[in-house]
XYZ file of C-alpha atoms in Angstrom:
385
model
C -180.886 20.093 109.183
C -184.345 21.651 109.523
C -185.599 23.984 106.803
C -185.650 27.555 108.094
C -186.807 30.911 106.839
C -184.250 33.422 105.590
C -182.510 34.863 108.681
C -183.602 38.418 107.852
C -187.222 37.232 107.815
C -187.109 35.478 111.166
C -190.258 36.123 113.155
C -192.400 36.890 110.107
C -195.955 35.653 110.625
C -198.793 35.184 108.109
C -201.159 38.099 107.589
C -204.372 37.659 109.560
C -207.286 39.650 108.073
C -209.679 38.649 110.905
C -212.347 37.161 108.657
C -214.385 35.504 111.425
C -218.113 35.151 110.667
C -220.123 38.296 111.420
C -223.444 39.944 110.640
C -221.878 43.365 110.059
C -218.432 43.471 108.438
C -216.811 46.892 108.799
C -213.198 45.776 109.062
C -211.613 45.645 105.585
C -212.843 48.893 103.969
C -214.828 46.956 101.401
C -217.715 48.466 99.469
C -220.724 47.039 101.315
C -223.098 48.530 98.757
C -221.824 46.296 95.957
C -222.268 46.844 92.241
C -225.438 48.320 90.719
C -227.571 45.558 89.198
C -226.932 46.598 85.587
C -223.165 46.669 86.117
C -223.234 43.308 87.874
C -225.124 41.870 84.902
C -222.333 43.041 82.573
C -219.740 41.496 84.861
C -221.639 38.199 84.874
C -221.838 38.204 81.085
C -218.136 38.964 80.785
C -217.261 36.124 83.168
C -219.476 33.684 81.268
C -217.538 34.421 78.076
C -214.084 33.738 79.550
C -212.138 30.922 77.894
C -210.955 28.950 80.894
C -208.445 26.844 78.949
C -206.317 29.811 77.849
C -203.741 31.726 79.844
C -204.605 35.383 80.467
C -203.056 38.103 78.377
C -199.871 38.846 80.288
C -200.115 42.627 80.599
C -203.930 43.078 80.563
C -203.878 45.220 77.370
C -207.634 45.816 77.058
C -207.896 46.818 80.713
C -204.870 49.113 80.393
C -206.531 50.809 77.432
C -209.750 51.333 79.399
C -207.928 52.659 82.462
C -205.804 54.927 80.297
C -208.975 56.329 78.717
C -210.448 56.849 82.177
C -207.493 59.061 83.179
C -206.605 60.522 79.789
C -203.207 58.824 79.613
C -201.760 56.331 77.110
C -202.171 52.655 77.907
C -198.389 52.287 78.173
C -198.510 54.509 81.290
C -200.742 52.003 83.118
C -199.519 48.852 84.866
C -202.140 46.393 86.124
C -201.430 44.083 89.049
C -202.977 41.472 91.303
C -204.355 44.051 93.699
C -202.515 47.090 94.977
C -200.338 44.736 97.026
C -198.603 43.314 93.956
C -198.024 46.836 92.650
C -196.401 47.897 95.947
C -194.264 44.757 96.114
C -193.099 45.081 92.506
C -192.322 48.771 92.962
C -189.997 47.918 95.850
C -188.582 44.952 93.958
C -187.782 47.072 90.904
C -186.717 50.348 92.502
C -185.847 49.487 96.117
C -183.171 47.226 97.532
C -180.388 47.487 100.117
C -178.994 50.799 98.858
C -182.327 52.531 98.133
C -184.204 53.248 101.371
C -187.969 53.645 101.523
C -189.474 56.627 103.349
C -192.882 56.072 104.966
C -195.050 58.160 107.291
C -196.531 55.982 110.031
C -199.117 55.275 111.116
C -199.872 54.132 107.572
C -200.549 51.000 105.524
C -198.492 48.209 107.109
C -197.799 46.482 103.773
C -195.203 49.114 102.837
C -192.852 48.058 105.617
C -193.631 44.356 105.123
C -192.798 44.392 101.411
C -189.729 46.520 102.038
C -188.523 43.819 104.379
C -189.196 41.120 101.787
C -187.188 43.034 99.173
C -184.378 43.938 101.620
C -185.193 47.642 101.336
C -184.300 49.715 104.420
C -187.176 51.743 105.867
C -186.885 55.315 107.136
C -189.981 56.146 109.175
C -191.045 59.775 109.493
C -193.854 59.791 112.075
C -196.865 61.953 111.414
C -197.361 65.213 113.243
C -200.068 65.842 115.827
C -203.479 65.228 114.282
C -201.942 62.765 111.804
C -200.756 65.368 109.298
C -197.570 64.827 107.276
C -194.415 66.306 108.819
C -193.499 67.916 105.522
C -190.028 69.317 106.427
C -188.973 65.980 107.915
C -190.174 64.051 104.853
C -188.296 66.423 102.554
C -185.123 65.928 104.566
C -185.435 62.127 104.621
C -186.263 61.906 100.910
C -182.957 63.456 99.843
C -181.149 60.207 100.625
C -183.989 57.818 99.760
C -184.766 55.664 96.766
C -188.540 55.603 97.189
C -191.103 57.645 99.115
C -194.617 56.245 99.585
C -197.398 58.557 100.715
C -200.881 57.137 101.258
C -203.616 59.638 100.381
C -206.205 59.284 101.841
C -204.042 57.617 104.413
C -204.906 54.219 105.849
C -205.828 54.162 108.739
C -206.183 57.903 109.440
C -208.202 58.978 106.381
C -206.323 62.207 105.661
C -204.959 63.359 102.310
C -201.579 64.804 101.407
C -201.293 68.148 99.601
C -200.523 67.711 95.866
C -198.419 70.881 96.098
C -196.242 69.175 98.695
C -195.886 66.058 96.523
C -194.781 68.260 93.630
C -192.236 70.036 95.830
C -191.012 66.692 97.148
C -190.549 65.292 93.651
C -188.615 68.379 92.611
C -186.363 68.281 95.693
C -185.258 64.659 95.368
C -184.300 61.992 92.865
C -186.383 59.454 94.782
C -189.371 57.793 93.162
C -192.503 59.193 94.835
C -195.519 56.905 94.846
C -198.873 58.238 96.054
C -201.173 55.435 97.108
C -204.688 56.628 96.257
C -206.501 53.360 96.910
C -209.267 55.410 98.558
C -209.020 58.357 96.180
C -212.545 58.065 94.804
C -213.956 59.004 98.207
C -211.898 62.210 98.492
C -212.139 65.632 96.891
C -210.933 65.171 93.276
C -208.650 68.186 93.766
C -206.692 66.138 96.314
C -205.540 63.631 93.690
C -201.908 63.656 92.623
C -202.698 61.992 89.298
C -201.981 65.189 87.261
C -198.412 65.205 88.628
C -197.557 62.019 86.718
C -197.585 63.986 83.468
C -195.365 66.776 84.822
C -192.856 64.871 86.996
C -190.844 61.893 85.820
C -190.482 60.526 89.358
C -194.146 60.535 90.461
C -196.536 57.605 90.119
C -200.030 57.022 91.514
C -201.568 53.760 92.690
C -205.283 53.076 92.415
C -207.408 49.976 92.974
C -210.747 48.508 91.973
C -211.175 46.925 95.416
C -212.792 49.873 97.174
C -215.035 52.292 95.263
C -215.438 49.790 92.410
C -216.636 46.996 94.743
C -214.209 44.487 93.234
C -212.178 43.365 96.245
C -212.791 39.745 95.277
C -211.171 40.220 91.874
C -207.868 41.619 93.215
C -207.116 44.256 90.581
C -204.933 47.291 91.212
C -203.108 49.571 88.834
C -200.328 52.131 88.687
C -200.233 55.228 86.483
C -196.567 56.019 85.981
C -193.939 57.605 83.724
C -192.643 55.318 80.972
C -189.405 54.344 82.721
C -191.273 53.340 85.876
C -193.945 51.432 83.964
C -191.277 49.568 81.967
C -189.441 48.619 85.153
C -192.652 47.340 86.745
C -193.446 45.198 83.701
C -189.931 43.763 83.754
C -190.212 42.338 87.280
C -193.852 41.247 87.348
C -194.784 37.583 87.576
C -196.321 36.272 84.339
C -200.100 35.897 84.260
C -200.516 37.448 87.709
C -203.934 38.897 86.803
C -206.173 36.032 85.729
C -208.637 36.041 82.851
C -211.691 36.244 85.116
C -210.383 39.301 86.958
C -209.389 41.039 83.728
C -212.813 40.435 82.181
C -214.750 41.532 85.255
C -212.536 44.584 85.792
C -212.926 45.702 82.184
C -216.718 45.545 82.466
C -216.649 47.603 85.664
C -214.191 50.236 84.405
C -216.290 50.699 81.269
C -219.269 51.291 83.596
C -217.412 53.721 85.891
C -219.959 56.522 85.522
C -222.704 54.268 86.899
C -220.760 53.764 90.130
C -220.654 57.476 90.972
C -223.997 57.416 92.894
C -222.717 54.524 95.030
C -219.544 56.442 95.883
C -221.633 59.509 96.742
C -223.837 57.404 99.019
C -220.769 56.077 100.855
C -219.392 59.591 101.312
C -222.746 60.744 102.699
C -222.922 57.758 105.056
C -219.359 58.513 106.198
C -220.578 61.886 107.375
C -223.541 60.328 109.179
C -221.313 57.721 110.846
C -218.922 60.418 112.067
C -221.830 62.483 113.412
C -223.245 59.499 115.317
C -219.835 58.736 116.802
C -219.541 62.381 117.824
C -222.866 61.971 119.661
C -221.391 58.992 121.521
C -218.367 61.107 122.455
C -220.589 63.946 123.700
C -222.675 61.585 125.828
C -219.540 60.000 127.297
C -218.138 63.435 128.137
C -221.419 64.390 129.790
C -221.104 61.229 131.904
C -217.593 62.217 132.998
C -215.604 60.173 130.482
C -214.138 62.635 127.936
C -211.506 61.733 125.375
C -213.340 59.927 122.580
C -212.420 61.435 119.198
C -213.412 60.701 115.607
C -210.798 61.931 113.151
C -211.708 63.659 109.863
C -211.619 61.235 106.938
C -211.735 61.428 103.157
C -211.789 57.655 102.740
C -214.516 55.026 103.172
C -213.656 54.551 106.840
C -213.186 56.606 109.970
C -210.646 56.256 112.750
C -212.012 56.681 116.249
C -210.042 56.955 119.499
C -211.913 55.672 122.526
C -211.637 57.348 125.942
C -208.460 56.811 127.906
C -208.154 56.362 131.649
C -207.552 60.020 132.438
C -210.978 60.537 133.971
C -212.404 58.449 136.777
C -215.373 57.305 134.694
C -213.147 56.484 131.682
C -211.044 54.182 133.864
C -214.075 51.934 134.339
C -214.775 51.618 130.599
C -213.448 48.801 128.387
C -210.379 49.787 126.373
C -210.328 49.790 122.569
C -209.149 46.189 122.274
C -211.889 45.039 124.629
C -214.497 47.047 122.726
C -213.276 45.433 119.490
C -213.762 41.961 120.950
C -217.143 42.792 122.477
C -218.345 44.119 119.122
C -217.121 40.925 117.438
C -219.053 38.803 119.926
C -222.138 40.793 118.942
C -221.504 39.985 115.269
C -219.940 43.325 114.304
C -216.371 43.416 112.986
C -214.232 46.564 112.976
C -210.418 46.847 112.813
C -208.376 47.085 116.008
C -205.485 49.565 115.715
C -205.040 50.029 119.449
C -201.593 48.389 119.447
C -200.299 50.377 116.452
C -197.811 53.117 117.322
C -199.553 56.481 117.023
C -203.020 54.893 117.018
C -203.172 53.829 120.645
C -206.778 53.427 121.744
C -208.070 53.516 118.154
C -210.484 51.440 116.127
C -210.956 51.824 112.377
C -214.538 51.539 111.183
C -215.399 50.993 107.532
C -218.410 52.846 106.174
C -221.237 50.386 105.705
C -224.883 50.686 104.755
C -227.128 52.802 106.999
C -228.573 49.804 108.858
C -225.039 48.563 109.532
C -224.024 51.977 110.855
C -227.047 51.997 113.174
C -226.282 48.488 114.440
C -222.662 49.408 115.146
C -223.500 52.617 116.997
C -226.267 50.986 119.033
C -223.955 48.181 120.156
C -221.112 50.597 120.879
C -223.409 52.665 123.069
C -224.477 49.528 124.929
C -220.862 48.446 125.495
C -219.945 51.906 126.793
C -222.934 52.014 129.122
C -224.881 54.698 127.251
C -228.616 54.719 126.718
C -229.893 54.589 123.123
C -230.591 57.919 121.465
C -234.302 58.470 120.881
C -235.634 57.427 117.472
C -232.979 54.817 116.627
C -233.784 51.106 116.816
C -230.190 49.911 116.239
C -231.377 46.639 114.715
C -229.166 44.497 112.539
C -229.616 44.908 108.765
C -232.213 42.687 107.177
C -231.608 43.487 103.504
């Protein structure tokens, strides 16, 4: 008899991050600026001191202490995992299951539904309202019979935040565990964070990561700030030694240098605004040529979501669609993320915020693909640094 996958997982395919070689990588929402030189030097020194023959400390105690100090919470409120993905999986493993449905608000991070499936947790999808806002009354109604609610803020791939006041109301109206995924929180207005709610609500937890603002995607370190009962449950189901010694050492050096990363985050936020403005110029030029419909959505993350023109206008019908634009950009050495087949994101590409030269290269190539002349004063060359 052939070996087969579990019947409920039939059709599951490996995750494909589209890591083909490229000159400009704007597909995975990484921090293209990297670590400041002084911080990188501390990371290198910490890595050099790692004892490779010893297993890592199982619960990352030193890193939990540092993260607790960063947020003003006790170390026991922090759970460290192998990236945000392990945190999400373990949350569903510990608090989900067949009788505890998960509420999500698509379009959103696809891993929520994937890990729900792996843990046999039913999913109740509450689609977002027009403009990608949360349908708050519908979420409240669905949460009353749920075990877990996950809200991504800023949301991936739309870039919009959820109101902390709504999260508080949601937590008070339901017994469900409410997790706010703030993987991109450093790029948003600090007032948008739901972190203060952890101290006032025993069913609210907040996910953060070092992969984005902290430029540590290669280390795979995420963490959850949670009430004691949630943190204890997460520690009970975690795999032993899931965060290796190298990642713990590097992450500790970076967290202890958090203040030095603030200028990098500010630069990314500023470049996000410039990227959006340049894409708006593309949209205006397309509209002037008789092809309206391109839209760049507001974002508080380190990416923007852009909807390319549809076929409603005669000129738009002659343009390549979003999937074709994605492939043409890739052929030119520029990678962005194709969301055109995702429900609610039809015609959309997600573009990570890169360095200024990368932004210019992307916009210049996009203009060429869409048949627009370059704007005066921009060379659009590929980055050389």
